[in-house]
Short mmCIF file of C-alpha atoms in Angstrom, two decimals:
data_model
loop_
_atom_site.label_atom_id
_atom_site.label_comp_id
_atom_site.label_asym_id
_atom_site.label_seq_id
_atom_site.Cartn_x
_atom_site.Cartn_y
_atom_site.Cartn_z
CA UNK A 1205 -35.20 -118.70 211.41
CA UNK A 1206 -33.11 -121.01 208.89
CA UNK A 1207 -29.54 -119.78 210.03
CA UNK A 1208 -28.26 -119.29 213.42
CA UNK A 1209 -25.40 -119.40 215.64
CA UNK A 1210 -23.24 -122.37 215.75
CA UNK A 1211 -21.16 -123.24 218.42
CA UNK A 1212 -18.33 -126.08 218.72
CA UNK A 1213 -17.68 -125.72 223.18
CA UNK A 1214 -14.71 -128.26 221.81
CA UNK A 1215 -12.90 -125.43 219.68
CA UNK A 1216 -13.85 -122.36 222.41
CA UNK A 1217 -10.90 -121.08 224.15
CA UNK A 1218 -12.17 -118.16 225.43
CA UNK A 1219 -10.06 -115.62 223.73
CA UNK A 1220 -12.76 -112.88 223.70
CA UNK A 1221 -11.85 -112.27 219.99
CA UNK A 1222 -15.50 -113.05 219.51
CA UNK A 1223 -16.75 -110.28 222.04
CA UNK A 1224 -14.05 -107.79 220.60
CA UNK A 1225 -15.38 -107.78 217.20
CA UNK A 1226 -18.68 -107.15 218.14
CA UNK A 1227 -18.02 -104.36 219.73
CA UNK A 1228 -15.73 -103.06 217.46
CA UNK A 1229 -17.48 -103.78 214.05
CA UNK A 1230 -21.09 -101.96 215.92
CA UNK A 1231 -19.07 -98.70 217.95
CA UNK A 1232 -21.28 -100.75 221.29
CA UNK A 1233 -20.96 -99.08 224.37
CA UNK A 1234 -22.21 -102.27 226.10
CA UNK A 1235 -20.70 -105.81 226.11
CA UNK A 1236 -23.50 -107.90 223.67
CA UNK A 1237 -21.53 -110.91 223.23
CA UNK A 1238 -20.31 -112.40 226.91
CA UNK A 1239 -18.04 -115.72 227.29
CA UNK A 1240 -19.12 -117.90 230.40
CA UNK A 1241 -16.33 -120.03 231.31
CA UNK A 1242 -16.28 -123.43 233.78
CA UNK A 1243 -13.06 -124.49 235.24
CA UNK A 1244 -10.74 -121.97 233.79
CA UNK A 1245 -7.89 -123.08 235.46
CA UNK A 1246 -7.98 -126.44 233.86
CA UNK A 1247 -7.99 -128.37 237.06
CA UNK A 1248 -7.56 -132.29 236.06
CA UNK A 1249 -10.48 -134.18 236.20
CA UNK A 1250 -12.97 -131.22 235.64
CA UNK A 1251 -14.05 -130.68 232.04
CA UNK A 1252 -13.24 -127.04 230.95
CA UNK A 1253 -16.17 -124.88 229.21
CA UNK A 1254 -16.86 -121.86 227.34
CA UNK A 1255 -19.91 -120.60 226.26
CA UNK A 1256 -19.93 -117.84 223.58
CA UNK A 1257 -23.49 -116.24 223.84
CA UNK A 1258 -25.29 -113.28 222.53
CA UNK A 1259 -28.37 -112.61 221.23
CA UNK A 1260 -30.53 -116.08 219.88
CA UNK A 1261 -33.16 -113.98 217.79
CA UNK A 1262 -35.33 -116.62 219.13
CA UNK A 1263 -38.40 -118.05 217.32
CA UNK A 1264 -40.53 -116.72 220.12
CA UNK A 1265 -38.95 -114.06 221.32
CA UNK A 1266 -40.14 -112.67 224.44
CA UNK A 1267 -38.33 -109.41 224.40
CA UNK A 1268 -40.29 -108.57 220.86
CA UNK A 1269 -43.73 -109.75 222.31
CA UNK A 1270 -43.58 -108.20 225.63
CA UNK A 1271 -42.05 -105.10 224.71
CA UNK A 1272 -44.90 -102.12 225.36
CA UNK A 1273 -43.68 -99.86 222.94
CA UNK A 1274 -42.79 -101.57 219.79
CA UNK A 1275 -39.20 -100.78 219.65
CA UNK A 1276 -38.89 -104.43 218.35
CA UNK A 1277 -39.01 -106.03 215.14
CA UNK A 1278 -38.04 -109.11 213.10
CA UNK A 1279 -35.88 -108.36 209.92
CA UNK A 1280 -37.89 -110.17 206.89
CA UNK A 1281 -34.81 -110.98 204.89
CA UNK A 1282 -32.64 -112.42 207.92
CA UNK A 1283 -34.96 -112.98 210.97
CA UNK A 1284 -33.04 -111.28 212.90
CA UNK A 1285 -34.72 -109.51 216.13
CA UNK A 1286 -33.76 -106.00 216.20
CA UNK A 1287 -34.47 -102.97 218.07
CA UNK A 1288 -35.12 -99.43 216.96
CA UNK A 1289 -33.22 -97.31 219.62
CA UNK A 1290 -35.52 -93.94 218.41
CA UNK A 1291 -38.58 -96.36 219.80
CA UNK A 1292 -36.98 -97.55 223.33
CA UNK A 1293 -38.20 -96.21 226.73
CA UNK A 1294 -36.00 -98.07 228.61
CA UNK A 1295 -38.24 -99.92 230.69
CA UNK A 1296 -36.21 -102.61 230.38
CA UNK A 1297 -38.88 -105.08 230.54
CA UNK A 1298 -37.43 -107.02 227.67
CA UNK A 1299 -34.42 -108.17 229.81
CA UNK A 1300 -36.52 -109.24 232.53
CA UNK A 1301 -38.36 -111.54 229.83
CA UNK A 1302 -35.48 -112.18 227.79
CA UNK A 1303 -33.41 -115.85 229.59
CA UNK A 1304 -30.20 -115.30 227.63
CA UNK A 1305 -29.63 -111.77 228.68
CA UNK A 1306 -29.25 -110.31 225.33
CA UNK A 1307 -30.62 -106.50 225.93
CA UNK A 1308 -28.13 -104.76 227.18
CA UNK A 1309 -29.24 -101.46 229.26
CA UNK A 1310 -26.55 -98.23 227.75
CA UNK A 1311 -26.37 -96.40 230.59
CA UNK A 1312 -24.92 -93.31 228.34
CA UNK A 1313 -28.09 -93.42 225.93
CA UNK A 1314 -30.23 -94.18 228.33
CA UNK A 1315 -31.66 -96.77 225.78
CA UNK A 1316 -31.33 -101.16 225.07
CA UNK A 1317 -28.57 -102.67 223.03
CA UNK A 1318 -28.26 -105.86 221.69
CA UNK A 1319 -27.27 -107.69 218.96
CA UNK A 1320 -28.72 -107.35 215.56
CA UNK A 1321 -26.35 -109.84 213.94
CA UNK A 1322 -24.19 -106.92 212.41
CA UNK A 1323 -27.11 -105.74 210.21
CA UNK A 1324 -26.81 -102.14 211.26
CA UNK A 1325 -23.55 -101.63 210.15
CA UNK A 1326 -23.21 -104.13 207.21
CA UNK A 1327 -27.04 -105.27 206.11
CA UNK A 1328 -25.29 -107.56 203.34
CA UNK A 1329 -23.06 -108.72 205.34
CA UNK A 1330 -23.44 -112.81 205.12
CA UNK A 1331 -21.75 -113.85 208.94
CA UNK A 1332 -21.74 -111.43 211.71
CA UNK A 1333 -18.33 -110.01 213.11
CA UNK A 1334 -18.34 -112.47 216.08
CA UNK A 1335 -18.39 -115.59 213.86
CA UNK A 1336 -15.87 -114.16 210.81
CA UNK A 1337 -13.43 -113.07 213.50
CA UNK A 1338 -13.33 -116.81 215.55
CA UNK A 1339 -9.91 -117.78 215.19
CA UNK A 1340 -10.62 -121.05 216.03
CA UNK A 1341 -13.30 -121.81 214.27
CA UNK A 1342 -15.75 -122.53 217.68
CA UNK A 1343 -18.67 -119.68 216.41
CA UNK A 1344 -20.02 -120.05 213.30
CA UNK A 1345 -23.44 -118.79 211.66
CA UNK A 1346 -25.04 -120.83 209.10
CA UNK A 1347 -27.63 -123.70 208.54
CA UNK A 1348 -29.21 -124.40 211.65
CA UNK A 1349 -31.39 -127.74 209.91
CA UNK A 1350 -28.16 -129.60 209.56
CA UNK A 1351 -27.64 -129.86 213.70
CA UNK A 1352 -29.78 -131.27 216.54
CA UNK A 1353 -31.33 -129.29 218.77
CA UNK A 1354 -29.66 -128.33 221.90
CA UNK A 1355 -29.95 -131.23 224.20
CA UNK A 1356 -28.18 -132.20 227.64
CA UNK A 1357 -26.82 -128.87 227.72
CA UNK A 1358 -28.12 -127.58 231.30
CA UNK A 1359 -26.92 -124.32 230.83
CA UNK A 1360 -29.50 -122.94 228.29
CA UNK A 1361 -33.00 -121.73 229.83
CA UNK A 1362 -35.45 -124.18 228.82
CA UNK A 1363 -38.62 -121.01 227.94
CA UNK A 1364 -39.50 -122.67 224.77
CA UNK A 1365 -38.16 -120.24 222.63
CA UNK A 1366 -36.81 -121.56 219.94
CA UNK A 1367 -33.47 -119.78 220.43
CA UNK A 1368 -31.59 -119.52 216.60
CA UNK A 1369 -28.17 -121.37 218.23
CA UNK A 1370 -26.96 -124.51 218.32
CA UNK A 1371 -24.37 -125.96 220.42
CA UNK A 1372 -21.98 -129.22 219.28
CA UNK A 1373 -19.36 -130.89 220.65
CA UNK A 1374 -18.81 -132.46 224.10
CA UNK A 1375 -15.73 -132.28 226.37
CA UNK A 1376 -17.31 -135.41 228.89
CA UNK A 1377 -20.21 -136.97 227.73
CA UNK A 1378 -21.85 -136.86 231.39
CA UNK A 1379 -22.17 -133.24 231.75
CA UNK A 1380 -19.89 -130.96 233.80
CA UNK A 1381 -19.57 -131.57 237.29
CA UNK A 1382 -20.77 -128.74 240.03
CA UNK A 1383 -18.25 -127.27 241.62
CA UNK A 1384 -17.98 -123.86 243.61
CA UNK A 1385 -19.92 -121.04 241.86
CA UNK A 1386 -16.57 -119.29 242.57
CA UNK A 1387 -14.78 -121.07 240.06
CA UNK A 1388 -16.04 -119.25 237.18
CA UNK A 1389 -13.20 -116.15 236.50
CA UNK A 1390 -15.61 -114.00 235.38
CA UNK A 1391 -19.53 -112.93 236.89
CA UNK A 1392 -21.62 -113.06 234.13
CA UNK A 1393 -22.40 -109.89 232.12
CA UNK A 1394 -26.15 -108.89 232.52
CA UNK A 1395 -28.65 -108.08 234.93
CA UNK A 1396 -29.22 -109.50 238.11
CA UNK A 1397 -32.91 -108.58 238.63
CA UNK A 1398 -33.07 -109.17 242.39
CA UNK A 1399 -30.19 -106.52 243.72
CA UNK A 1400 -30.95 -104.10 240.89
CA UNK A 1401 -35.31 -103.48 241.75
CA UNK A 1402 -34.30 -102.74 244.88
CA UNK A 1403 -31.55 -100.92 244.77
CA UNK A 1404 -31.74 -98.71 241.44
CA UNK A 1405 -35.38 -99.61 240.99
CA UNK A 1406 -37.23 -98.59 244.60
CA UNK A 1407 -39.44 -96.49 241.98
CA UNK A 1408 -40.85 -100.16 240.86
CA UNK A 1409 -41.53 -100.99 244.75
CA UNK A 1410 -43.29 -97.63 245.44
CA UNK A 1411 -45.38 -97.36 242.25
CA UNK A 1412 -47.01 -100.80 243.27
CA UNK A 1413 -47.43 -100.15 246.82
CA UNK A 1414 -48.86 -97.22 246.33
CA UNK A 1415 -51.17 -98.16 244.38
CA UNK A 1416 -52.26 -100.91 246.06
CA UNK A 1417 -52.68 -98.45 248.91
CA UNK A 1418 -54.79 -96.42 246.91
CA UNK A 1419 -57.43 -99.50 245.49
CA UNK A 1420 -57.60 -100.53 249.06
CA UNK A 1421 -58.99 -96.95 249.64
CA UNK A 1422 -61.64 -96.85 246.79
CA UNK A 1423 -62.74 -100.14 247.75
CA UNK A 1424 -63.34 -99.42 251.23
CA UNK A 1425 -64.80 -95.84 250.68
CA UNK A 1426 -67.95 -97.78 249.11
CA UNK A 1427 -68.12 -99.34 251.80
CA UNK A 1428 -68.08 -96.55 254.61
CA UNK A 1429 -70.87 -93.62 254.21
CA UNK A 1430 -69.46 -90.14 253.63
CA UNK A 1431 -66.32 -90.80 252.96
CA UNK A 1432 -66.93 -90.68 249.46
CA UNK A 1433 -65.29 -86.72 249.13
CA UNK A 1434 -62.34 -88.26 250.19
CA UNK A 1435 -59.18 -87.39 247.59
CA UNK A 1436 -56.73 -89.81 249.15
CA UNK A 1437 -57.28 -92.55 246.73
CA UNK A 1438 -56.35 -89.90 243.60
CA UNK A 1439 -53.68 -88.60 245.96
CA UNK A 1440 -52.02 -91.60 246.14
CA UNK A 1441 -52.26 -92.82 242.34
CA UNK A 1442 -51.21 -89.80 241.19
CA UNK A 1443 -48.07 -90.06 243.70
CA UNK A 1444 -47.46 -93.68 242.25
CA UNK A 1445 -47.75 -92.29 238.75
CA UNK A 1446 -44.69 -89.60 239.17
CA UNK A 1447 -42.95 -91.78 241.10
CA UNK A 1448 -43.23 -94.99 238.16
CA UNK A 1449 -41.78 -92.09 235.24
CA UNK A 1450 -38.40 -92.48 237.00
CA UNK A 1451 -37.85 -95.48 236.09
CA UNK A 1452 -37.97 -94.89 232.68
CA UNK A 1453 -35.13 -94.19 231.17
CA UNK A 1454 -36.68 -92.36 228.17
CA UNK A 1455 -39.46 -90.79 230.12
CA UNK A 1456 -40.14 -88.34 226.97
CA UNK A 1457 -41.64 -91.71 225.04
CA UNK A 1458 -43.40 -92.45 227.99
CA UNK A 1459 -46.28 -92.24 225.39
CA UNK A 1460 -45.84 -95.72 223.42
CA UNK A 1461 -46.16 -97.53 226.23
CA UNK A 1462 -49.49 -98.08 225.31
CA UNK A 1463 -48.27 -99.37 221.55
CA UNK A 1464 -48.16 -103.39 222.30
CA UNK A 1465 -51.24 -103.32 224.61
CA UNK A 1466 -52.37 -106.46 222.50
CA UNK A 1467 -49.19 -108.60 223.59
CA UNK A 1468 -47.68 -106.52 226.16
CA UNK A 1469 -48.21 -107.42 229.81
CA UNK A 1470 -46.67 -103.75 230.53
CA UNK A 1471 -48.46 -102.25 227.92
CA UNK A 1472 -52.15 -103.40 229.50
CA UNK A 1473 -50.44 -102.48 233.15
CA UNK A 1474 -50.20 -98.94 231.84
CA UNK A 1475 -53.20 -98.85 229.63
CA UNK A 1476 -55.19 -100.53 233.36
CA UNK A 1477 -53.46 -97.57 235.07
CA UNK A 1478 -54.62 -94.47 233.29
CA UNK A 1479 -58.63 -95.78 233.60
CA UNK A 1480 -58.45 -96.45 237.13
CA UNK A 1481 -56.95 -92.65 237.44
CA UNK A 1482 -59.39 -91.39 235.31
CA UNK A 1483 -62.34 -93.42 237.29
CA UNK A 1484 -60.96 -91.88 240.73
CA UNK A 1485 -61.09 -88.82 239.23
CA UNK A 1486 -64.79 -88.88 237.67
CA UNK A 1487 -65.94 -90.29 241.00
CA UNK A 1488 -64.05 -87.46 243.38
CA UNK A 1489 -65.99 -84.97 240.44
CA UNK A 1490 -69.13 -85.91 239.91
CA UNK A 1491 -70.20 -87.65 243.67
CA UNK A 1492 -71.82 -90.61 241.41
CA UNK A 1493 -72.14 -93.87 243.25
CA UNK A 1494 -71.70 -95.45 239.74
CA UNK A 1495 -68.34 -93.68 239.25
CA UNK A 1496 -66.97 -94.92 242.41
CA UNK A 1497 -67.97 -98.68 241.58
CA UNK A 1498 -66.17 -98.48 238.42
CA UNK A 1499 -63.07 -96.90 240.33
CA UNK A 1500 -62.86 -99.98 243.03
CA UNK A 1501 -63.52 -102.23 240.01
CA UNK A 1502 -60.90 -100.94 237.80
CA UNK A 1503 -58.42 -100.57 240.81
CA UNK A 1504 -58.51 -103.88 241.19
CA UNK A 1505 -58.25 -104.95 237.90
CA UNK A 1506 -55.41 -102.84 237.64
CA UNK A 1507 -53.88 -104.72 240.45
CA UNK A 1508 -54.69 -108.05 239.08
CA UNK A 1509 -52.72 -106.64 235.93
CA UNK A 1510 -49.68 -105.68 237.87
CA UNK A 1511 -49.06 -108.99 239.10
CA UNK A 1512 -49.01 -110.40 235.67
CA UNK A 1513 -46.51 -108.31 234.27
CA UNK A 1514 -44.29 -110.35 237.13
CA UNK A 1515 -45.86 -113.55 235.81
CA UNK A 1516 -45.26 -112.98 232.50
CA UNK A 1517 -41.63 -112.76 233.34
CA UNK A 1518 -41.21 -115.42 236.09
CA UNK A 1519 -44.18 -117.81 235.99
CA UNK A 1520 -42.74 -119.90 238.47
CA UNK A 1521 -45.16 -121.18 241.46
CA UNK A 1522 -43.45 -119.80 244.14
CA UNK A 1523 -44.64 -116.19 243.02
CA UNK A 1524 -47.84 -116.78 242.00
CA UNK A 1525 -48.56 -118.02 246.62
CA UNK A 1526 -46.15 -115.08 247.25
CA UNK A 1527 -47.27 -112.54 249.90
CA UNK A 1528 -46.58 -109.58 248.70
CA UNK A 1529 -48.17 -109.68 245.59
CA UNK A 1530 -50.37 -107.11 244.75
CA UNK A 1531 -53.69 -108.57 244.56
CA UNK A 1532 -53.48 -110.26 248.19
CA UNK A 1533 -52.17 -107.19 249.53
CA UNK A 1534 -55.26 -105.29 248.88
CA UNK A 1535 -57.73 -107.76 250.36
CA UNK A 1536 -55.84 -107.37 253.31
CA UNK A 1537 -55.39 -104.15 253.08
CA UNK A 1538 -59.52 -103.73 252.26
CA UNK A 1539 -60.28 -105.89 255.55
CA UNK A 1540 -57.95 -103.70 257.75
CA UNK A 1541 -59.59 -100.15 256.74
CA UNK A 1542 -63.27 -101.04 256.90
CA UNK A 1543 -62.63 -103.54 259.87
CA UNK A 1544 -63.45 -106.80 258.92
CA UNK A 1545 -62.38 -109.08 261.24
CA UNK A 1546 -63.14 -112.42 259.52
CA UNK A 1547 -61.63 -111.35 256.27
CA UNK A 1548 -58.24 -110.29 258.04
CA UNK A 1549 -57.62 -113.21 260.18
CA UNK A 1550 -58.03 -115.31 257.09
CA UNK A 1551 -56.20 -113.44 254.42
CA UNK A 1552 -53.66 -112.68 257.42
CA UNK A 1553 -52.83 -115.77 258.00
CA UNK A 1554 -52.42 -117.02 254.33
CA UNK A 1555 -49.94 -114.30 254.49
CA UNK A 1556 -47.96 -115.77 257.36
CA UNK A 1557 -48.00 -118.87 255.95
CA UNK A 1558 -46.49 -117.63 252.85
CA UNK A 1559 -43.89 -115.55 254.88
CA UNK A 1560 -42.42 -118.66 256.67
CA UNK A 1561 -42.61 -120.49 253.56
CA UNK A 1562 -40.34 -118.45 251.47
CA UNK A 1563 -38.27 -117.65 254.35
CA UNK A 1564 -37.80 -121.58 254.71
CA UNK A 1565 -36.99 -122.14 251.00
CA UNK A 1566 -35.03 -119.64 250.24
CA UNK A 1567 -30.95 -118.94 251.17
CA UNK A 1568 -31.06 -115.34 252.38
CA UNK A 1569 -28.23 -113.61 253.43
CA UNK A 1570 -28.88 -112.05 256.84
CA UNK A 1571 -30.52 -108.36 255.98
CA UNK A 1572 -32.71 -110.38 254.11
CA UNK A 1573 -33.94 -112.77 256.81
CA UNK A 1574 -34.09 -109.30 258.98
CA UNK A 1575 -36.20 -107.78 256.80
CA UNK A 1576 -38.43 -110.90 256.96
CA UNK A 1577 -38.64 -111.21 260.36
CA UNK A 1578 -39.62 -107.74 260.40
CA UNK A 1579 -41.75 -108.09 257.86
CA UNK A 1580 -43.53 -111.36 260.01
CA UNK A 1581 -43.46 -109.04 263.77
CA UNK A 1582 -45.34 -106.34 262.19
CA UNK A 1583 -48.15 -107.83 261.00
CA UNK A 1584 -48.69 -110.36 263.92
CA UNK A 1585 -48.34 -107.03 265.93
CA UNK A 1586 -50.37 -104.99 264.22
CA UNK A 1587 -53.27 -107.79 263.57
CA UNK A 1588 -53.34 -108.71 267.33
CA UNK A 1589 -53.81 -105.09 268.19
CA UNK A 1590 -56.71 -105.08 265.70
CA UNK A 1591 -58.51 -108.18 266.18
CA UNK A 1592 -58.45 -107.75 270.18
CA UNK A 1593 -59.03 -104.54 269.80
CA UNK A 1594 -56.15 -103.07 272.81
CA UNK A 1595 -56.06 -99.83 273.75
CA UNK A 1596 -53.52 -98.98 270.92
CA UNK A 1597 -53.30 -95.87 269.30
CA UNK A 1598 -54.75 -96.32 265.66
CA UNK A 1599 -52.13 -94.48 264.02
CA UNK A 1600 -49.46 -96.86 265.37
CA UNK A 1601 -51.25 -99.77 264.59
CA UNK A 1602 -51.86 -98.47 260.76
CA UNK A 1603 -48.26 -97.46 260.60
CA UNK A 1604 -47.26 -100.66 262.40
CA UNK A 1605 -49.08 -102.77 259.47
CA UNK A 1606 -48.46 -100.09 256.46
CA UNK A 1607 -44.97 -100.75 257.05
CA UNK A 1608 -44.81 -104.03 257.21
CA UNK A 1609 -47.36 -104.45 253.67
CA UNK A 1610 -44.10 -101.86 252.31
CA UNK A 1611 -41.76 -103.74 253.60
CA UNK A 1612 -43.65 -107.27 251.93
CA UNK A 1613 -43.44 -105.43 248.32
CA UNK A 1614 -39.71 -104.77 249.17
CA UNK A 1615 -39.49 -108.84 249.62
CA UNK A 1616 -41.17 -109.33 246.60
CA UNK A 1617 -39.26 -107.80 244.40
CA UNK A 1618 -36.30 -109.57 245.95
CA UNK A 1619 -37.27 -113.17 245.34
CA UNK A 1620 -38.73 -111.95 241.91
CA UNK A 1621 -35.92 -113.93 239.85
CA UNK A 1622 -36.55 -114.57 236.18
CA UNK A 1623 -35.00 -117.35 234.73
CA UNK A 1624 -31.53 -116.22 233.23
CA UNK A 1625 -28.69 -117.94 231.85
CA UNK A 1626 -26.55 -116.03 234.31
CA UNK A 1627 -28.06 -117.84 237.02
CA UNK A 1628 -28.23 -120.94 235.84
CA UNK A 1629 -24.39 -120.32 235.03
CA UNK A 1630 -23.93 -119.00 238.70
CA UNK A 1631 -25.50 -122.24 240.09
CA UNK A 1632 -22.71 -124.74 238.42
#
């Protein structure tokens, strides 16, 4: 993309005027355009920011290529990155991919919002709103070949995106200093991932767990003789495949969710979903061994595929070791129903491992170190009860270490945090 944003952090001074017009000139019912602000007050000493950021329409824009329903597009004449709002199923996997938090979720339309540089209203127009109504001159859109690329500015994502903005000027030329988080007089606009899959998003938590829970069953049916009849496995899928439509916020489109399947990490998820259900189902039909190898297969395939819609978002190490992803959860799972020992003590205690680890690294408030200690008792209570084999009721043991694989996904979700301007902002 030739032109971009431009903006001067010397000339900001936070008026919103910037915001205002976007909203304004495009009827939003969402806030595209947020101001970030360091040191508001002006304390002496401190350098003062403002950062003015919407939309990039990056070069490789992760919110077009991992969108499963096509929704996005690239305006020829522009370059701009715009969505169709007729096409959206708000999944909102694009802001989970996107590291400047440019979709915006309308909660009246059920649908993303984001900035299409003022196309939709305007398509000739030659500068968006946000840049013509600067009084100060600070945003700009032009040229972007006459600047340098964003350097030393350790508030932008590094994703290698190409993002269409540059930023000029310098207040001190050794960076601002870190200070409280609490000295920024505003929270940044956007999503914080963590809080909002498990609070509005439990769907998310119980879609994966369940079918996890239900792989682990077709893979351990093959493995125990006349258990084959069983319909648990489809029982539980099926469950997991209601349960995932409410997190849609277009359920209605559910159907192009299979649209991107070539680029889409969601797109394959869903796509890797509806064969394993439809394996499960020609297995629990037609009693052929062949159908039921091609169920356990595909279930974990499936799972395999669930983890890298995560990936795709945050491919930070830390997740790829973590214990509650999918795929290690159903080897454990796998060794617990068909009783193998060997299998569980060694899967089990890469699991533990990986429990204290994250609960070592990571600042959790209290619920959340609670959680994992609960998380840790339950499955050193429910393992020791299965390797020594103690006069334990079965069902308390399965529920002891069912609830504590739950209560892993739960975690996981909670340190899933991809890499966002608004918490790189939060850190300084």
């Amino acid at each position: 993309m030739d032109n971009g944003f431009i903006f001067n952090q010397n000339k900001c001074v936070a008026c919103g005027a910037c915001s205002a017009s976007c909203i304004l000139e495009n009827g939003w019912d969402v806030i595209p355009r947020v101001i970030y602000r360091f040191n508001p007050e002006a304390l002496p000493g401190i350098p003062v920011i403002n950062l003015s950021m919407a939309c990039n329409h990056c070069e490789e824009a992760t919110c077009m290529k991992g969108c499963p329903s096509n929704a996005y597009s690239r305006d020829p004449f522009s370059g701009a990155v715009i969505i169709d709002e007729t096409k959206c199923i708000g999944c909102r996997y694009c802001q989970w991919n996107c590291p400047y938090d440019a979709p915006k979720l309308n909660l009246k339309r059920r649908i993303i919002n984001k900035c299409d540089l003022c196309m939709a209203s305007h398509p000739e127009t030659i500068s968006p709103a946000c840049a013509s109504a600067c009084p100060t001159g600070a945003l700009g859109y032009g040229d972007l070949s006459e600047f340098d690329v964003n350097s030393g500015f350790d508030w932008l994502p590094d994703k290698s995106l190409n993002p269409s903005m540059r930023i000029t000027g310098s207040r001190d030329s050794t960076g601002p200093r870190i200070i409280a988080g609490n000295r920024f007089s505003e929270k940044p606009h956007g999503k914080n991932v963590t809080k909002s899959l498990i609070n509005s998003e439990l769907s998310l938590v119980l879609f994966s767990f369940l079918t996890t829970v239900s792989a682990a069953l077709s893979v351990t049916y093959l493995t125990l003789p006349g258990s084959q009849e069983s319909y648990l496995p489809l029982i539980f899928v099926l469950t997991a495949g209601v349960i995932s439509i409410f997190h849609l916020k277009s359920p209605l489109l559910a159907w192009r969710s299979f649209l991107n399947i070539r680029f889409s990490p969601l797109s394959r998820e869903i796509a890797a979903f509806t064969i394993y259900v439809a394996a499960v189902l020609a297995a629990i039909i037609t009693q052929l061994p062949l159908f039921f190898i091609v169920s356990a297969l595909s279930g974990i395939m499936l799972l395999i595929i669930i983890d890298n819609v995560y990936y795709y978002a945050d491919n930070r190490n830390y997740l790829f070791l973590h214990s509650g992803q999918t795929f290690i959860s159903v080897l454990l799972m796998i060794s617990f129903l068909s009783e193998g020992v060997l299998p569980f003590i060694f899967i089990g205690l890469l699991k533990i491992l990986s429990v204290i680890y994250t609960a070592t690294s990571r600042a959790d408030n209290y619920k959340v170190q609670i959680m994992r200690l609960f998380r840790l008792s339950f499955l050193l209570i429910a393992g020791a009860a299965f390797i020594s084999d103690l006069s334990m009721d079965y069902m308390i043991v399965a529920s002891l270490f069912f609830t504590g694989e739950l209560i892993d996904r739960i975690l996981f979700y909670h340190d899933f945090s991809p890499v966002s301007i608004a918490g790189l902002v939060n850190k300084k």
